[in-house]
Tab-separated table of C-alpha atoms in Angstrom:
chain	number	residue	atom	x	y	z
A	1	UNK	CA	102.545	69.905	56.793
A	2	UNK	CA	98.972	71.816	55.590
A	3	UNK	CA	97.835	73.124	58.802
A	4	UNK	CA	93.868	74.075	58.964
A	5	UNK	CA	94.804	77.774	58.742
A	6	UNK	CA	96.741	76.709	55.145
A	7	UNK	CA	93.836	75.720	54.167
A	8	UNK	CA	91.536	78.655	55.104
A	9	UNK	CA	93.660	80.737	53.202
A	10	UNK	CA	93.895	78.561	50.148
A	11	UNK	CA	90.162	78.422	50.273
A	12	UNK	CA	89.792	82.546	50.450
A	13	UNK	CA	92.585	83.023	48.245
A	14	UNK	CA	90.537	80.615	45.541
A	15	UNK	CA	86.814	82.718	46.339
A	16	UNK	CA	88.334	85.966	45.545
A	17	UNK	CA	89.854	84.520	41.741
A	18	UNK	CA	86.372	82.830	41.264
A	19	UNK	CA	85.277	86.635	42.120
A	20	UNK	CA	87.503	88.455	40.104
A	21	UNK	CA	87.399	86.643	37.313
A	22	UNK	CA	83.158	87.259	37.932
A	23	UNK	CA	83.481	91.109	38.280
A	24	UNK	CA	82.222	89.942	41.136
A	25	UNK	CA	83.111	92.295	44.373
A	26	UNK	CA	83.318	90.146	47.778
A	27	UNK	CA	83.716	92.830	49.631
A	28	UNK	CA	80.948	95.446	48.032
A	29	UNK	CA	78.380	92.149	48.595
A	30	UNK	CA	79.892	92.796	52.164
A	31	UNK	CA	79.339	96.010	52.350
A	32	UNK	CA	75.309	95.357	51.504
A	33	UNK	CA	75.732	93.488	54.163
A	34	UNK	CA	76.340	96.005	56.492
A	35	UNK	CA	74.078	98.504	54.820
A	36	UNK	CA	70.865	95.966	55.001
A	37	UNK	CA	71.267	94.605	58.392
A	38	UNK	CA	72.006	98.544	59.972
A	39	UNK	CA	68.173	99.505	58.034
A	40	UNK	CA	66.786	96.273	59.647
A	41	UNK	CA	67.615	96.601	62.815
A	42	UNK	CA	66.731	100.484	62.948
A	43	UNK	CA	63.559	99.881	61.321
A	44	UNK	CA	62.478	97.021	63.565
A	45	UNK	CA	63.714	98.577	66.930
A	46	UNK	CA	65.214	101.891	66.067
A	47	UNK	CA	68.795	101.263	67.019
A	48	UNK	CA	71.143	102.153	65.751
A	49	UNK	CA	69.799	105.106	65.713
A	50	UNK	CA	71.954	106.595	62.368
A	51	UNK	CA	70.772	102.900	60.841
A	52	UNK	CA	68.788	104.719	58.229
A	53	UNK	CA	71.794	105.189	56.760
A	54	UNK	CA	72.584	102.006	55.290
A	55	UNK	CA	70.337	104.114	52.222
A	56	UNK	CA	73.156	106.135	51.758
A	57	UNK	CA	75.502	103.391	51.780
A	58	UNK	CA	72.926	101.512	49.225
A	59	UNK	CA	72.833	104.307	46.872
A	60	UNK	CA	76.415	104.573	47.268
A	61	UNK	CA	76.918	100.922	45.402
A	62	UNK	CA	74.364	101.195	43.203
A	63	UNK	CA	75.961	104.365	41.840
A	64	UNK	CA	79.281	102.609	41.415
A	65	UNK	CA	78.762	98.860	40.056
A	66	UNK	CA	76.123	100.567	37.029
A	67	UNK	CA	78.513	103.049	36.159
A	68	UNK	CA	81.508	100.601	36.213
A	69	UNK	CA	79.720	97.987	34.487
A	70	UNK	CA	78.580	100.846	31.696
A	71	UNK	CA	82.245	102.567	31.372
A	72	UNK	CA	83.468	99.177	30.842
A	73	UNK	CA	81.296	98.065	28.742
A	74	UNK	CA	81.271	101.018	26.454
A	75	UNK	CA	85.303	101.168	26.859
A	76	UNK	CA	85.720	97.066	25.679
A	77	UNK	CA	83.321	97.510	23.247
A	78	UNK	CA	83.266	100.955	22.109
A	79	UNK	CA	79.432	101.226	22.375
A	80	UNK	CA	76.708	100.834	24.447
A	81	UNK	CA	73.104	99.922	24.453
A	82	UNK	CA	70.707	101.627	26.755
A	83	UNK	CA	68.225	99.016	25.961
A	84	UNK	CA	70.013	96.253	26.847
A	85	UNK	CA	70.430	98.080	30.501
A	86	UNK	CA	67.041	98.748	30.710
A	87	UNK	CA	66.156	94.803	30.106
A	88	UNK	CA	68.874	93.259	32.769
A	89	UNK	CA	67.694	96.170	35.054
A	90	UNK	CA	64.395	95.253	34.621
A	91	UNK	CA	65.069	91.415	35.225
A	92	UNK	CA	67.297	92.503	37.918
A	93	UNK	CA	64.593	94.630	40.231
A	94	UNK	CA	61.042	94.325	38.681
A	95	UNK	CA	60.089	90.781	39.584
A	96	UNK	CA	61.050	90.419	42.956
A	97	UNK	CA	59.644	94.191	43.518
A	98	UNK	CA	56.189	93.524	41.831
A	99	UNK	CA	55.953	90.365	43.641
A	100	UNK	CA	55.868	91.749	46.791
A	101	UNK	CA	53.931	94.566	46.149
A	102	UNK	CA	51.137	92.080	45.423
A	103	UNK	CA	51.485	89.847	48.313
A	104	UNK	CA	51.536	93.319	50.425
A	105	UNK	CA	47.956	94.438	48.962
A	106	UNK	CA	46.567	91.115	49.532
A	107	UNK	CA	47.976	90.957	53.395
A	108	UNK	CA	46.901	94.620	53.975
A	109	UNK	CA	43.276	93.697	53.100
A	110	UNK	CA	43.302	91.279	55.611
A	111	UNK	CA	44.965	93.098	58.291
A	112	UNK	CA	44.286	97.018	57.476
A	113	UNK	CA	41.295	96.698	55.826
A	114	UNK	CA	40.711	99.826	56.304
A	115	UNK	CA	43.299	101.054	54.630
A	116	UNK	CA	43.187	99.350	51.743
A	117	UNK	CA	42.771	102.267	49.428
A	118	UNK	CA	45.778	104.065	50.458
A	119	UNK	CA	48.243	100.725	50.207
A	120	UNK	CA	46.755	100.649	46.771
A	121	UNK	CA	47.568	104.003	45.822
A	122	UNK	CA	51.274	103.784	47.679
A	123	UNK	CA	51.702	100.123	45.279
A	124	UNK	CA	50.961	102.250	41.907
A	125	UNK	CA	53.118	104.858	42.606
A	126	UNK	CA	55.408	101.914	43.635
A	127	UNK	CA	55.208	99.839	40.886
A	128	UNK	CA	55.968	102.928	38.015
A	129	UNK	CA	58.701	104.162	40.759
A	130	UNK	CA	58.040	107.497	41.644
A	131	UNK	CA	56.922	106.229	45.384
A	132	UNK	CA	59.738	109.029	46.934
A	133	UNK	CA	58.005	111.581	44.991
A	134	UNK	CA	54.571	110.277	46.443
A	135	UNK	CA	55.775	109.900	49.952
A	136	UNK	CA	57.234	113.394	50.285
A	137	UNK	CA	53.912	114.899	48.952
A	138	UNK	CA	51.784	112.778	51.778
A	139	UNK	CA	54.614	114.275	54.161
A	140	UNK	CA	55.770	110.493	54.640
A	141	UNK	CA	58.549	109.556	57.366
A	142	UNK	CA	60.361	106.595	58.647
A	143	UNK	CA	58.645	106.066	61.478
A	144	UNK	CA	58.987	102.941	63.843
A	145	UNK	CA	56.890	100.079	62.123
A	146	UNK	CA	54.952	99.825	65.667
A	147	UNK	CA	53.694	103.465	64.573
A	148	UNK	CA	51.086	103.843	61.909
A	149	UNK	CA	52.655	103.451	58.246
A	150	UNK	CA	52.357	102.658	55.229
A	151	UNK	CA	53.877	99.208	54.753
A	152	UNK	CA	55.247	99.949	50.813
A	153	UNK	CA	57.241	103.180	52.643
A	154	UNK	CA	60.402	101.717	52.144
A	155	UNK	CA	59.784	101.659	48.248
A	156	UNK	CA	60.735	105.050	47.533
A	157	UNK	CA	64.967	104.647	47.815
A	158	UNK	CA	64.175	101.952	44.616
A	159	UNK	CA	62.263	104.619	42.695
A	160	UNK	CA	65.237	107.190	43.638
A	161	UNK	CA	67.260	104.328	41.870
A	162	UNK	CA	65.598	103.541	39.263
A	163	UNK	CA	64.905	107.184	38.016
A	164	UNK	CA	68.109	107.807	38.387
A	165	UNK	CA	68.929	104.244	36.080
A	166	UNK	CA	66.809	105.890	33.463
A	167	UNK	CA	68.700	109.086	32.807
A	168	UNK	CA	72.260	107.281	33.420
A	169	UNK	CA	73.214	105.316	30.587
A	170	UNK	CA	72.015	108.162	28.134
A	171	UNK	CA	74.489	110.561	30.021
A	172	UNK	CA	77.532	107.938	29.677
A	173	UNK	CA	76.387	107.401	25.583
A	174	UNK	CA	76.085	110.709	25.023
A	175	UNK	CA	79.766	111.636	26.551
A	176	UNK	CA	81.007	107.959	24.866
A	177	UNK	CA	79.235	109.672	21.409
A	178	UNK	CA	81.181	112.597	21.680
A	179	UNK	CA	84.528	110.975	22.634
A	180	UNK	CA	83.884	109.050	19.483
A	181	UNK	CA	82.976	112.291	17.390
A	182	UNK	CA	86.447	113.895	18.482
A	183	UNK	CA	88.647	111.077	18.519
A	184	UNK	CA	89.036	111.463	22.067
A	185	UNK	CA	91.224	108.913	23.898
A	186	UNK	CA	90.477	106.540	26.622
A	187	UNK	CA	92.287	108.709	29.094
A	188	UNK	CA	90.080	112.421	27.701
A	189	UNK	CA	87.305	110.102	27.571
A	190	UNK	CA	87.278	109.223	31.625
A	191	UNK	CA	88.327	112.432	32.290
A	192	UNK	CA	85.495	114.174	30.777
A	193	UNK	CA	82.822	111.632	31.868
A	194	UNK	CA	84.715	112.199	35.471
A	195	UNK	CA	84.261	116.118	35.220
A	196	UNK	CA	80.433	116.200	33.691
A	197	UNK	CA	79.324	113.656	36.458
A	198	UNK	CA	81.410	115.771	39.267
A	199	UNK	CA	79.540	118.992	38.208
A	200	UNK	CA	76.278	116.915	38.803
A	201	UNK	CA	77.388	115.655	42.394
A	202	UNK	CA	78.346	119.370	43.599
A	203	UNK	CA	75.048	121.010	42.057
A	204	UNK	CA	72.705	118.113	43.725
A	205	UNK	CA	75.041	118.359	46.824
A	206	UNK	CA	74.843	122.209	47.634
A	207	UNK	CA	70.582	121.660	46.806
A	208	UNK	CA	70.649	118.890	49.164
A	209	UNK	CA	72.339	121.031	51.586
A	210	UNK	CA	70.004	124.000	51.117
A	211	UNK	CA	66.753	121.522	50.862
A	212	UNK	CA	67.735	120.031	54.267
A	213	UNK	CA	67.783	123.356	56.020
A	214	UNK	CA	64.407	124.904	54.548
A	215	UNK	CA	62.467	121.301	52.950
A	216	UNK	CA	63.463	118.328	55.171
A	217	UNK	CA	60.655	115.997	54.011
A	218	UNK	CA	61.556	117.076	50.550
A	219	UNK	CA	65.467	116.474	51.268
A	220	UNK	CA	64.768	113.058	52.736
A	221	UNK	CA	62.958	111.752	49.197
A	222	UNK	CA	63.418	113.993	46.890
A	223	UNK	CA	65.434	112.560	43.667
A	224	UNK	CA	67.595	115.522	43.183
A	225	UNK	CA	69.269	115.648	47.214
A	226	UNK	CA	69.997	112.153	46.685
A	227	UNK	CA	71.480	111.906	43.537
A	228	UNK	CA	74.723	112.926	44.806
A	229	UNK	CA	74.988	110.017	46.551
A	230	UNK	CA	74.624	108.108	43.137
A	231	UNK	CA	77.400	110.711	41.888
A	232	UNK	CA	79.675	109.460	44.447
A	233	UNK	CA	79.629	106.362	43.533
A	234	UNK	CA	79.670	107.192	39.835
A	235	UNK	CA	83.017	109.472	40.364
A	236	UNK	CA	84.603	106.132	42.213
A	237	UNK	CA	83.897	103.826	38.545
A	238	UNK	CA	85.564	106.735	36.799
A	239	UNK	CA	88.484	106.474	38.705
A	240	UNK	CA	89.353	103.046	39.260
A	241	UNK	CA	92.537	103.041	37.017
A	242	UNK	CA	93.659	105.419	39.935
A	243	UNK	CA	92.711	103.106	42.797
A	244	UNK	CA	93.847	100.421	41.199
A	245	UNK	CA	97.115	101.865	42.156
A	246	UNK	CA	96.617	101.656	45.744
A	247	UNK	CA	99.476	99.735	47.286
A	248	UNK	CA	98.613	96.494	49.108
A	249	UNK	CA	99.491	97.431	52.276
A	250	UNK	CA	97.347	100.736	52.269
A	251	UNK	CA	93.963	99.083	50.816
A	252	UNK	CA	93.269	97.241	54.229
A	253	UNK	CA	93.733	100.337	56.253
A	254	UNK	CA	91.922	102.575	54.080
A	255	UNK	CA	88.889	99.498	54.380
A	256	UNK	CA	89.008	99.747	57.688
A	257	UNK	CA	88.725	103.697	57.984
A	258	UNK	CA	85.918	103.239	55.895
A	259	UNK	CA	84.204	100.816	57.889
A	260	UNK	CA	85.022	102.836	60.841
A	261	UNK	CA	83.055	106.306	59.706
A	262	UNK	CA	80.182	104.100	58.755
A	263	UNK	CA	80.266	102.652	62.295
A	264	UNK	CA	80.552	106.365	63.596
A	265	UNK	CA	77.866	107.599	61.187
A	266	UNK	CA	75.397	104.723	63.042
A	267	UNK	CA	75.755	106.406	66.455
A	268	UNK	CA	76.205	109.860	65.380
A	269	UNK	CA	73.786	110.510	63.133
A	270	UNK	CA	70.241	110.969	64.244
A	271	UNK	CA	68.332	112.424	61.179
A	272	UNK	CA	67.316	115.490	63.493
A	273	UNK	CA	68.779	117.892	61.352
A	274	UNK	CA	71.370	118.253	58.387
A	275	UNK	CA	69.563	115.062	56.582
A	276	UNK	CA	70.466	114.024	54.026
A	277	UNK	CA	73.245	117.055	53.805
A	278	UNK	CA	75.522	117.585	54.880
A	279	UNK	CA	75.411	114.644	57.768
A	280	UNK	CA	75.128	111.992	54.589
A	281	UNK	CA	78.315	112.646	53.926
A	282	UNK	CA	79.630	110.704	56.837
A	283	UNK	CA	77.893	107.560	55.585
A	284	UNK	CA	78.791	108.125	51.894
A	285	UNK	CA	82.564	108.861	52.385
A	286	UNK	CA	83.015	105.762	54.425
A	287	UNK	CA	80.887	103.495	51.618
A	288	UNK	CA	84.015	104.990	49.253
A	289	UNK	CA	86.566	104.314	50.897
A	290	UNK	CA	85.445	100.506	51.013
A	291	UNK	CA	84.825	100.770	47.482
A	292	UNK	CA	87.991	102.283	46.346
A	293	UNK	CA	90.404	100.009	48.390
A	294	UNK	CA	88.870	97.219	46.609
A	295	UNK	CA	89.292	98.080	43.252
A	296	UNK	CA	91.261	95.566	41.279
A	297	UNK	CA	92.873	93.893	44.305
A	298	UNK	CA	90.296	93.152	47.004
A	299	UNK	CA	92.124	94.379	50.621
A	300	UNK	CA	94.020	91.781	52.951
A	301	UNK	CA	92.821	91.616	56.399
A	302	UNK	CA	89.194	92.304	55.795
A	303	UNK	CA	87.103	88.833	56.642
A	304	UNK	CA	84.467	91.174	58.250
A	305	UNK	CA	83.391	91.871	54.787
A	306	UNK	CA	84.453	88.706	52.817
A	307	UNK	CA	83.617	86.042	54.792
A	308	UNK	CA	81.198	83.992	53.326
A	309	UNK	CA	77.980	84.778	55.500
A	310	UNK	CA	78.774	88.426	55.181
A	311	UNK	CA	78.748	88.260	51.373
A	312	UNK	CA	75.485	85.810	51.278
A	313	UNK	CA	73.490	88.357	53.144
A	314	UNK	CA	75.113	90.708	50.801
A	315	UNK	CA	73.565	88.622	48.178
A	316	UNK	CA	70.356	88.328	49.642
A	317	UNK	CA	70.028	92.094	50.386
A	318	UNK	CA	67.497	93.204	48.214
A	319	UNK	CA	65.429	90.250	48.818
A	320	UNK	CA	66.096	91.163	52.670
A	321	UNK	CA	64.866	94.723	52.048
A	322	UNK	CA	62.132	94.527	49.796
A	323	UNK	CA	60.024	92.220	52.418
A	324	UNK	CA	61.305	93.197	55.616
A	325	UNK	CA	59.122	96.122	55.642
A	326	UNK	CA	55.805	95.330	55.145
A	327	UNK	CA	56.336	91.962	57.412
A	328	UNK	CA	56.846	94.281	60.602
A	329	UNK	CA	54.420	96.820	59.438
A	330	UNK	CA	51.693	94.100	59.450
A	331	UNK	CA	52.780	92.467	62.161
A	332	UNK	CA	52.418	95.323	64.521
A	333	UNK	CA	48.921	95.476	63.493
A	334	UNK	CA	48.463	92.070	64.971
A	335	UNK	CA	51.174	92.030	67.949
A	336	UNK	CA	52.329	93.764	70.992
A	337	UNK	CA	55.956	94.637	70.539
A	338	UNK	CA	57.107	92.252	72.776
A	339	UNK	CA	59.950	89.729	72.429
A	340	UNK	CA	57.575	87.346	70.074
A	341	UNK	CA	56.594	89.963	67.646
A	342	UNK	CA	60.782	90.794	67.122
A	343	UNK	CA	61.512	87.011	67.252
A	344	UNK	CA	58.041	86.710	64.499
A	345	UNK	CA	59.640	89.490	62.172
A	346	UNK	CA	62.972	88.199	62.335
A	347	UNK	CA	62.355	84.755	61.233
A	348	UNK	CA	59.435	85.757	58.391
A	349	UNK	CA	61.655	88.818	57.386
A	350	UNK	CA	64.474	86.388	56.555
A	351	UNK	CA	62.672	83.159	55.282
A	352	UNK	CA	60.511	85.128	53.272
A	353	UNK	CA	63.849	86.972	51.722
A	354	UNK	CA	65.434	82.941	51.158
A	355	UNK	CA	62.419	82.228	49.721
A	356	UNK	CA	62.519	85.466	47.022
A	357	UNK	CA	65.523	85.454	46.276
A	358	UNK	CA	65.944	82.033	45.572
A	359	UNK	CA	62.948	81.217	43.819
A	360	UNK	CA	62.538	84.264	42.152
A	361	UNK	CA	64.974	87.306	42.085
A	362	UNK	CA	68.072	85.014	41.235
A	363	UNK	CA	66.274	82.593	38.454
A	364	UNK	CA	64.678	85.439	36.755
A	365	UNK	CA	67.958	87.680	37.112
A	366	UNK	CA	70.279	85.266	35.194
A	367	UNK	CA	67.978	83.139	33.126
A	368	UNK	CA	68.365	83.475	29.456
A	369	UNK	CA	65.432	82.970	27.088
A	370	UNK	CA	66.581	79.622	26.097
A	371	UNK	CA	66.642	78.548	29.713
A	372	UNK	CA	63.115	80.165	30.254
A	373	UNK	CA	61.704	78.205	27.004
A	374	UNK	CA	63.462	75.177	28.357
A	375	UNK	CA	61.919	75.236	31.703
A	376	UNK	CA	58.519	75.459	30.428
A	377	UNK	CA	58.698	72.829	27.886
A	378	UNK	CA	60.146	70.662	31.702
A	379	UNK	CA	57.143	72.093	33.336
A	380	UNK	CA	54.501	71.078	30.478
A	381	UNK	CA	56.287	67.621	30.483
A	382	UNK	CA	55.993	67.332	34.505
A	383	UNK	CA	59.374	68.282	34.944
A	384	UNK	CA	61.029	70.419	37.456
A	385	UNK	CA	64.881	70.903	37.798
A	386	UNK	CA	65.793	72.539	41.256
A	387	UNK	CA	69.431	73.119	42.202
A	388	UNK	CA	70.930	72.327	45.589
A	389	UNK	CA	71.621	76.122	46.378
A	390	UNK	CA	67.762	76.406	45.659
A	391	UNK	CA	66.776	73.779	47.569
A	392	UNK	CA	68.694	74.394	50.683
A	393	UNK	CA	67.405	78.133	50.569
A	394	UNK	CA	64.062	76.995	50.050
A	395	UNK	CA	64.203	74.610	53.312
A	396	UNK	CA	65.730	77.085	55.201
A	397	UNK	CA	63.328	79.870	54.525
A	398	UNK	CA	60.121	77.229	55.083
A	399	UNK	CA	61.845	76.501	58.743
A	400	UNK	CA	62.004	80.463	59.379
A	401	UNK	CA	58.767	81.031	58.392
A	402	UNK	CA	57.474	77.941	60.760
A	403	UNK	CA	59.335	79.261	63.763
A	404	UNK	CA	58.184	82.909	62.756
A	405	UNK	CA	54.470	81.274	63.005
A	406	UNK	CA	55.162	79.357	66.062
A	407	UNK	CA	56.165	82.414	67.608
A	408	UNK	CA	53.604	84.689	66.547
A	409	UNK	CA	50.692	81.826	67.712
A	410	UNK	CA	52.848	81.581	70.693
A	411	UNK	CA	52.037	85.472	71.463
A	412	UNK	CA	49.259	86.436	74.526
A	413	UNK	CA	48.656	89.857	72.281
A	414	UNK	CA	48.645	88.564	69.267
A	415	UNK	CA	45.189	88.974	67.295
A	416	UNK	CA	43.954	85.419	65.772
């Protein structure tokens, strides 16, 4: 007899082949999970109060899935083209990011009028992604959105990103051009690529160290004390044909211990000192560990992570964190911080995210020109085909957004 629990595990068991055979990490979606919900909650209310951290756990991925999706790419096919990166990054991150810098100029001259000018300025630097550089000059910090900020602040961990994108993929073809030019092997070939992006995480780990003590501000956004973060994650896609070694019944425990300094790093961390180095590290090695007990065989035992809403809000994450900033910035501008203005940037913060990421980031990320073309040929013939996912996320996000009105009208210090 096929008891429900039979069932439950038939139906995981068949999500993480779909996944696999995807490239597709349920557990890393889970992990953006954690990291976006831990920035969201510390931005909005300031607990936890090491929340800030799920940065360091973002940078931590991004690091990773590039450089395992360029090493394999450049290892299957024995080349690799830096312009085709730069276009499915560019798909991937500009349209949902321009997008909302608009809508976040056009809000802010409403509601901060007076500040227009510098929102402007902070959306330029923004948009050409040097907003960390920008930030640290102005002296920028994280402050509480209920403080006076700027509400494109939280741009400047995508420029980190995206500078970092730029120089990447010409540092993995020039090692893959001198592999070729020596007739290394696949084995030299990781190992060097291993060793070159090793000397970069030490050198921009002891500066981060050093630029924590004497430049905090600098530390905080500066592109070279992050980018070992980035290196972390690059060493891990270097060494997966070691992880993928990991026995079965060590990958759930080592998943766990992961999850468990990140949980530590939440309520231990305060950013007072020894940001980003060497207290980052806490953060970062527990963002590995996840990572590297996943490789190849995704860990037993860890629903937490794989469970299907975890992994949708992993989905959603950037969508999540590119709007949830400016929605409490503004709304603090217009609200007491009372229980209607969390309850208001709750329900906008996530039904405007449903709303990007399913009617923009997602169609734009994996359309290919002959689906673009075809859609506006539907469009100019008064046709419109929506999927189901689409139009469940678009409902949902519409009732969020209603309830996120209600409750804002529903406010005694809200400003009309």
């Amino acid at each position: 007899m096929v008891t429900k629990l039979d069932q439950w595990r038939e139906s995981s068991a068949r999500r993480r082949r779909r996944a696999k055979r995807a490239n597709y990490r349920l557990d890393i979606q889970g992990l953006r999970m954690v990291a976006v919900l831990a920035v969201l909650a510390y931005n909005l209310a300031g607990w936890p109060r090491g929340g800030f951290v799920g940065i360091d756990m973002f940078f931590v991925v991004a690091g990773y899935v590039v450089t395992e999706s360029l090493l394999r790419t450049a290892s299957e096919s024995g080349a690799l083209s830096p312009g085709q990166f730069y276009r499915n990054r560019l798909r991937r991150i500009v349209p949902a990011a321009t997008l909302v810098l608009v809508l976040t100029v056009a809000a802010s001259a409403v509601v901060l009028p007076a500040r227009l000018h510098d929102v402007g300025m902070d959306a330029l630097f923004a948009f050409f992604f040097v907003a960390n550089w920008h930030f640290a000059a102005d002296g920028g910090s994280l402050r509480a959105a209920t403080d006076v900020a700027s509400p494109l602040l939280h741009y400047w961990p995508l420029s980190i990103e995206e500078q970092f994108f730029i120089v990447w993929p010409l540092l993995i073809l020039g090692i893959t051009l001198v592999a070729a030019r020596r007739a290394w092997g696949a084995v030299q070939w990781r190992t060097f690529t291993a060793a070159a992006i090793g000397v970069l995480t030490v050198l921009s780990l002891a500066w981060a160290i050093y630029e924590s003590a004497t430049s905090p501000t600098w530390a905080y956004f500066g592109t070279l004390s992050r980018l070992w973060e980035l290196g972390a994650g690059a060493l891990l896609a270097t060494a997966t044909g070691v992880f993928a070694r990991i026995p079965i019944l060590i990958r759930p425990i080592l998943s766990w211990a992961g999850l468990t300094l990140i949980g530590a790093s939440l309520v231990v961390i305060d950013g007072s000192a020894g940001f980003p180095a060497p207290w980052a590290l806490l953060p970062v090695a527990g963002a590995a560990l996840v990572i590297a007990a996943g490789v190849e065989h995704e860990p037993d035992f860890q629903g937490f992570l794989r469970n299907r809403v975890s992994t949708y809000l992993g989905d959603i994450s950037y969508s999540l964190y590119l709007v949830h900033w400016p929605v409490y910035v503004l709304l603090a501008a217009l609200m007491q911080p009372t229980v209607h203005y969390y309850a208001s940037a709750l329900t906008l913060t996530f039904g405007l995210a449903l709303l990007t990421y399913h009617l923009v980031e997602n169609p734009l990320r994996y359309a290919s020109p002959e689906a673009v073309r075809q859609a506006r040929q539907d469009m100019r013939h008064g046709l419109f085909h929506v999927g189901s996912s689409t139009k469940l996320g678009a409902v949902g996000g519409l009732i969020l957004i209603t309830v996120g009105i209600i409750s804002f009208a529903m406010s005694p210090g809200a400003v009309a």
